[in-house]
XYZ file of C-alpha atoms in Angstrom:
429
model
C -0.037 -0.002 -0.131
C 1.468 3.246 -1.213
C 1.666 6.109 1.330
C 0.209 9.212 0.339
C 1.489 12.563 1.498
C -1.067 15.212 2.698
C -0.890 18.581 1.147
C -0.615 21.212 3.788
C -3.489 23.778 3.711
C -2.679 27.066 3.014
C -3.338 29.716 5.476
C -4.354 32.695 3.779
C -4.324 36.503 5.253
C -8.078 36.283 4.829
C -8.419 33.280 7.022
C -5.963 34.674 9.728
C -8.011 38.064 9.796
C -11.343 35.806 10.351
C -9.585 34.088 13.147
C -8.427 37.262 14.842
C -11.850 38.702 14.391
C -13.437 35.587 16.134
C -10.858 35.839 19.208
C -11.703 39.479 19.567
C -15.461 38.998 19.554
C -14.893 36.321 22.165
C -12.899 38.260 24.504
C -15.544 41.024 24.219
C -18.526 38.646 25.140
C -16.268 37.637 28.119
C -15.624 41.182 28.966
C -19.216 42.164 28.655
C -20.056 39.117 31.036
C -17.576 39.915 33.663
C -18.518 43.631 33.515
C -22.351 42.728 34.081
C -21.387 40.281 36.907
C -19.154 43.152 38.440
C -21.997 45.601 38.372
C -24.523 43.311 39.706
C -22.377 42.928 42.725
C -21.396 46.366 42.990
C -25.235 47.351 42.914
C -25.902 44.692 45.559
C -22.942 46.078 47.730
C -23.865 49.541 47.101
C -27.226 48.720 48.110
C -26.375 46.937 51.240
C -23.658 49.867 52.211
C -26.370 52.729 51.440
C -29.148 50.808 53.665
C -26.774 49.720 56.424
C -24.274 52.288 56.687
C -24.525 55.433 54.406
C -28.384 55.819 54.768
C -28.281 55.492 58.723
C -26.169 58.693 58.743
C -28.520 60.643 56.829
C -30.956 62.920 58.752
C -34.645 62.466 59.119
C -35.313 65.878 60.912
C -33.301 68.765 61.886
C -34.504 70.865 65.024
C -32.580 74.387 65.054
C -29.748 72.944 63.234
C -29.561 69.907 65.528
C -29.437 66.580 63.179
C -31.686 63.482 63.911
C -30.129 60.631 62.084
C -31.810 57.679 60.546
C -29.850 55.402 62.909
C -31.389 57.361 66.069
C -34.873 57.376 64.774
C -35.044 53.593 63.574
C -33.987 52.405 66.852
C -36.651 54.813 68.600
C -39.019 53.283 66.137
C -38.485 49.983 68.016
C -38.687 51.522 71.392
C -42.037 52.982 70.594
C -43.236 49.604 69.323
C -42.131 47.943 72.629
C -44.016 51.086 74.434
C -47.233 50.368 72.565
C -47.085 46.727 73.781
C -46.550 47.955 77.198
C -49.425 50.212 76.980
C -51.615 47.331 75.526
C -50.641 45.164 78.453
C -51.599 47.691 80.992
C -54.956 48.383 79.358
C -55.741 44.705 79.428
C -54.548 44.906 83.317
C -57.025 47.518 83.778
C -59.834 45.277 81.910
C -59.411 42.725 84.664
C -60.472 45.384 87.087
C -63.711 45.868 85.436
C -62.680 49.082 83.812
C -63.537 49.247 80.112
C -60.409 49.814 78.155
C -61.536 48.359 74.901
C -61.276 51.750 73.040
C -57.949 52.125 74.264
C -57.009 48.547 73.184
C -58.310 49.171 69.631
C -56.392 52.508 69.362
C -53.103 50.901 70.399
C -53.680 47.769 68.309
C -54.503 50.226 65.276
C -51.053 52.355 65.782
C -49.039 49.098 66.208
C -50.320 47.947 62.716
C -49.450 51.050 60.895
C -45.756 51.777 60.457
C -46.111 55.433 59.399
C -48.148 55.902 62.855
C -45.320 54.315 64.854
C -42.701 56.163 62.758
C -44.452 59.515 63.248
C -44.581 58.906 67.240
C -41.090 58.021 67.451
C -40.090 61.216 65.280
C -42.288 63.624 67.376
C -40.729 62.072 70.387
C -37.155 62.838 69.204
C -37.979 66.437 68.109
C -39.396 67.032 71.456
C -36.524 65.807 73.136
C -34.067 67.986 71.050
C -36.130 70.834 71.945
C -36.061 70.153 75.569
C -32.368 69.443 75.443
C -31.832 72.682 73.798
C -33.928 74.709 76.255
C -32.323 72.907 79.201
C -28.960 74.139 77.934
C -30.048 77.711 77.978
C -31.451 77.236 81.411
C -28.108 75.771 82.498
C -29.915 72.344 83.429
C -27.887 69.069 83.171
C -28.155 65.432 84.222
C -25.163 63.939 85.684
C -23.881 60.272 85.231
C -24.716 59.529 88.600
C -28.349 60.673 88.455
C -28.670 58.698 85.081
C -27.343 55.580 86.767
C -29.636 55.862 89.670
C -32.771 56.653 87.459
C -31.703 53.170 85.446
C -31.457 51.250 88.633
C -34.715 52.467 89.866
C -36.452 51.616 86.585
C -35.315 48.057 87.310
C -36.334 48.101 91.118
C -32.833 48.423 92.517
C -32.360 51.056 95.172
C -29.036 50.735 96.878
C -29.741 53.686 99.313
C -33.219 52.502 100.394
C -36.475 53.631 98.581
C -37.579 57.159 98.997
C -40.337 57.706 101.407
C -42.929 60.406 100.239
C -43.206 63.288 102.547
C -46.073 65.302 100.815
C -49.094 65.543 103.127
C -52.680 66.608 101.893
C -53.368 70.349 102.314
C -55.524 71.244 105.134
C -58.575 73.144 104.188
C -61.541 74.396 106.225
C -64.605 74.154 104.077
C -66.379 77.691 104.703
C -70.001 77.683 106.100
C -72.569 79.529 104.043
C -72.657 83.260 104.322
C -76.136 85.038 105.305
C -76.272 85.966 101.766
C -75.975 82.438 100.732
C -78.256 81.191 103.030
C -80.712 83.838 101.672
C -80.086 82.586 98.127
C -79.957 78.946 99.059
C -82.265 78.089 102.241
C -80.881 75.362 104.487
C -83.886 73.034 103.418
C -81.959 72.447 100.179
C -79.022 70.270 100.116
C -76.222 71.969 98.010
C -73.841 69.659 95.875
C -70.858 68.253 97.829
C -68.317 71.209 98.098
C -65.291 71.593 95.979
C -64.864 68.876 93.582
C -62.613 69.464 90.720
C -65.554 69.008 88.443
C -69.229 68.915 89.128
C -70.552 65.491 90.133
C -72.869 64.067 87.463
C -76.426 63.641 88.457
C -78.535 60.749 86.979
C -78.542 62.562 83.889
C -75.432 64.327 82.990
C -75.600 68.073 82.244
C -74.297 68.090 78.677
C -75.207 71.686 78.252
C -72.477 73.062 80.321
C -70.002 70.324 80.823
C -67.344 69.371 78.677
C -67.890 66.267 76.599
C -67.500 63.189 78.791
C -65.300 60.031 77.845
C -67.602 57.072 78.208
C -64.438 55.002 79.505
C -62.170 56.034 82.050
C -58.600 57.269 80.648
C -55.713 55.483 81.585
C -52.741 57.119 82.745
C -50.342 58.912 80.243
C -47.531 56.479 80.109
C -43.986 57.757 80.385
C -41.714 57.629 77.293
C -39.491 54.634 78.641
C -38.910 51.310 77.532
C -40.473 48.237 79.210
C -39.410 47.712 82.683
C -37.889 44.483 84.260
C -40.416 41.966 85.758
C -40.105 42.325 89.671
C -38.484 39.606 91.569
C -39.342 38.272 95.093
C -35.726 37.753 96.022
C -33.333 40.035 97.628
C -32.004 42.470 95.138
C -28.460 42.878 95.210
C -26.011 45.094 93.063
C -24.911 41.877 91.395
C -28.706 40.881 90.847
C -29.281 44.030 89.215
C -26.283 43.689 86.710
C -27.529 40.409 85.866
C -31.087 41.552 85.170
C -29.854 44.590 83.435
C -27.451 42.534 80.885
C -30.490 40.183 80.197
C -32.622 43.253 79.366
C -29.858 44.824 77.117
C -29.480 41.440 75.193
C -33.231 41.356 74.581
C -33.135 44.898 73.516
C -30.305 44.250 71.116
C -32.541 41.622 69.470
C -35.236 44.188 68.894
C -32.685 46.555 67.099
C -32.316 48.631 70.230
C -28.586 49.590 71.695
C -27.594 50.428 74.982
C -26.781 54.016 73.894
C -30.243 54.421 72.853
C -31.899 52.715 75.842
C -29.839 55.243 78.134
C -30.746 58.354 76.107
C -34.381 57.647 76.655
C -33.852 57.775 80.452
C -31.652 60.543 80.335
C -34.170 62.571 78.028
C -36.814 61.554 80.814
C -34.784 62.902 83.679
C -33.941 66.282 81.653
C -37.665 66.633 80.735
C -38.655 66.464 84.269
C -35.932 68.954 85.481
C -37.149 71.308 82.750
C -40.744 70.908 83.856
C -39.891 71.769 87.420
C -38.317 74.989 86.345
C -40.691 75.788 83.719
C -43.726 75.354 85.863
C -42.174 76.649 89.411
C -44.855 79.382 89.488
C -47.909 77.289 88.734
C -50.191 78.145 91.642
C -51.167 75.618 94.088
C -54.650 76.903 94.470
C -57.664 77.066 92.088
C -60.440 79.512 91.570
C -63.908 77.947 91.804
C -67.301 78.798 91.682
C -70.635 77.507 92.948
C -73.395 78.347 90.309
C -76.994 77.195 89.202
C -78.508 77.968 85.895
C -81.805 77.378 83.891
C -81.379 76.372 80.173
C -83.830 77.316 77.538
C -84.025 77.179 73.878
C -84.489 80.724 72.592
C -83.818 84.460 73.431
C -87.354 85.318 74.063
C -87.947 82.411 76.747
C -84.732 83.458 78.595
C -85.949 87.076 78.780
C -89.213 85.717 80.671
C -87.538 83.487 82.816
C -85.046 86.230 83.976
C -87.674 88.548 84.713
C -89.775 86.093 86.982
C -86.353 85.520 88.880
C -85.829 89.438 89.161
C -89.249 89.617 90.390
C -88.731 87.265 93.213
C -89.693 83.959 91.976
C -87.982 80.905 93.575
C -84.981 79.904 91.455
C -85.205 76.287 92.104
C -89.050 76.162 91.055
C -88.425 78.180 87.925
C -85.718 75.843 87.062
C -87.878 72.806 87.549
C -90.601 74.336 85.324
C -88.631 75.990 82.461
C -84.849 74.212 82.338
C -84.440 71.766 79.419
C -81.419 70.560 81.459
C -83.446 67.745 83.391
C -80.279 66.712 85.362
C -79.812 69.865 87.097
C -83.323 70.944 87.022
C -84.659 68.406 89.610
C -81.942 69.675 92.031
C -83.135 73.388 91.425
C -80.310 74.064 88.485
C -77.561 73.481 91.157
C -74.166 72.714 89.129
C -72.160 72.589 92.541
C -68.391 73.898 92.665
C -66.271 73.720 89.386
C -63.237 75.424 88.120
C -61.962 76.502 85.014
C -62.212 74.108 81.953
C -65.162 72.332 83.513
C -68.034 74.031 81.366
C -68.099 75.432 77.935
C -66.282 78.880 77.440
C -69.268 81.059 77.099
C -71.072 79.638 80.354
C -67.439 79.666 82.087
C -66.892 83.227 81.303
C -70.094 84.454 82.400
C -70.112 82.505 85.771
C -66.506 83.396 86.815
C -67.147 87.135 86.110
C -70.435 87.393 87.998
C -71.236 88.668 91.440
C -72.649 86.276 94.005
C -76.365 86.394 93.985
C -76.782 88.203 90.601
C -79.170 87.135 88.196
C -76.988 87.378 84.855
C -77.962 88.457 81.612
C -78.837 85.190 79.396
C -75.650 83.841 77.970
C -75.895 81.988 74.475
C -73.961 78.648 73.947
C -74.370 75.773 71.507
C -76.753 74.203 73.942
C -79.194 77.241 74.076
C -79.544 80.236 76.509
C -78.317 79.912 80.120
C -79.652 82.121 83.030
C -76.916 81.812 85.606
C -76.876 82.705 89.498
C -73.378 82.574 91.234
C -73.674 81.188 94.784
C -70.133 81.311 95.923
C -66.657 82.323 94.733
C -63.450 81.076 96.132
C -59.817 79.638 95.968
C -59.051 76.213 97.072
C -55.679 74.237 97.290
C -55.170 71.662 94.684
C -54.980 68.117 95.356
C -51.712 66.263 94.499
C -53.028 64.826 91.324
C -54.658 68.132 90.355
C -51.519 70.124 91.010
C -49.451 67.626 88.808
C -52.018 67.968 85.914
C -51.903 71.779 85.869
C -48.225 71.612 85.790
C -48.360 69.001 82.848
C -50.712 71.175 81.267
C -48.543 74.394 81.604
C -45.505 72.427 80.542
C -47.147 71.364 77.420
C -48.505 75.007 76.343
C -44.826 76.027 76.987
C -43.420 73.179 74.836
C -45.859 74.007 72.145
C -44.851 77.773 72.059
C -41.352 76.394 71.996
C -41.843 74.208 69.004
C -43.866 76.904 67.176
C -40.695 79.063 67.371
C -38.245 76.594 66.343
C -36.665 75.899 63.010
C -37.900 72.454 62.508
C -37.136 70.475 59.117
C -38.690 67.098 58.638
C -37.019 64.847 55.659
C -40.075 62.938 54.119
C -37.950 60.155 53.085
C -38.412 58.807 56.572
C -41.818 57.379 55.400
C -39.758 54.882 53.035
C -37.446 53.650 56.007
C -39.711 52.514 58.719
C -38.031 49.181 59.953
C -40.108 46.210 60.335
C -41.004 45.005 63.698
C -38.665 43.036 65.876
C -39.255 39.207 65.183
C -41.856 37.949 67.448
C -43.630 41.393 68.137
C -45.641 41.430 64.829
C -47.226 44.440 63.575
């Protein structure tokens, strides 16, 4: 068998050019694929970096130039969720004592289910704290490290120096007897309403014509803006026990996205708020002006004129009230509304009652309920109870803070609405 020699294939310039073009295309495709992969990973990395680092440094609000960062706000959103949960559990506890708290429970559940509501509450709290902190600086008010430590210890039931014993005592007050003028206006056969209550005691039919709107359920105490407190223990509580309890609490807070720094800032803000409140409300009086009055309520101006004429002519007020007054709750006791302070009645009625002289049959006053013919039977100042005084101070502080807020330069960055963190695992919405 003869060997056949193969003739080598000629490689032309055209063939070489085609091979080179193919290699260039392959390198281009590989480069594009690698670039796409790098781009995807870069975008993912930037997204992670932006959400977990860069974005957290961005402001959600500025209060007179002081920046509230996204990180601060996000942690406070989680704190606010725990506070709402604490409020819900408190409402349930009240329910067990026969107090209807269903409305409060529904309101709390609704807030917990709405991320924007929780986010707004946390933002409002941070803005308020910034304002209080700035005003405290102006007043030279500070919180020491020792005060902060003692506040945290007391929140967890640890009192190394012993619990404080309240020293406040009830203010003695001698109830005045009826003057001769009052005895003439209000004969001893009548039984006046119990003296000096913060609001009129309701009769069988509440007097809706003069009193403020009554909430059908008893209001719960306003909760202090602090994280959930530790569960009480029956064993002797030592410093070691406190440290252990506190360490466990910190770990639980960390799992909810709340750092110790944020936890301590909440306690510090509460201390600072109380100190500023004390300074701002130092001049709040410890007494309250009250009047004792009775009235007759009618529908129109003409009838009010007839009723006033009858009273001026000497007709017995109680009898006229029973005959003409459409406020049946007070009519059955001769129109008597008892003693009341400011804020208990509608504005038109209140202004007239507090400006009238004792015994005067006032010119009919119109309110949203009709026309009132008022006679004032007593006018005096009384000491406030501890709860009344604290309520007065809180009201005065709130009004002061609203004024400070109105004068402040507050800038809110609406991007926060897209950044509300999800609730901690196990808490739900």
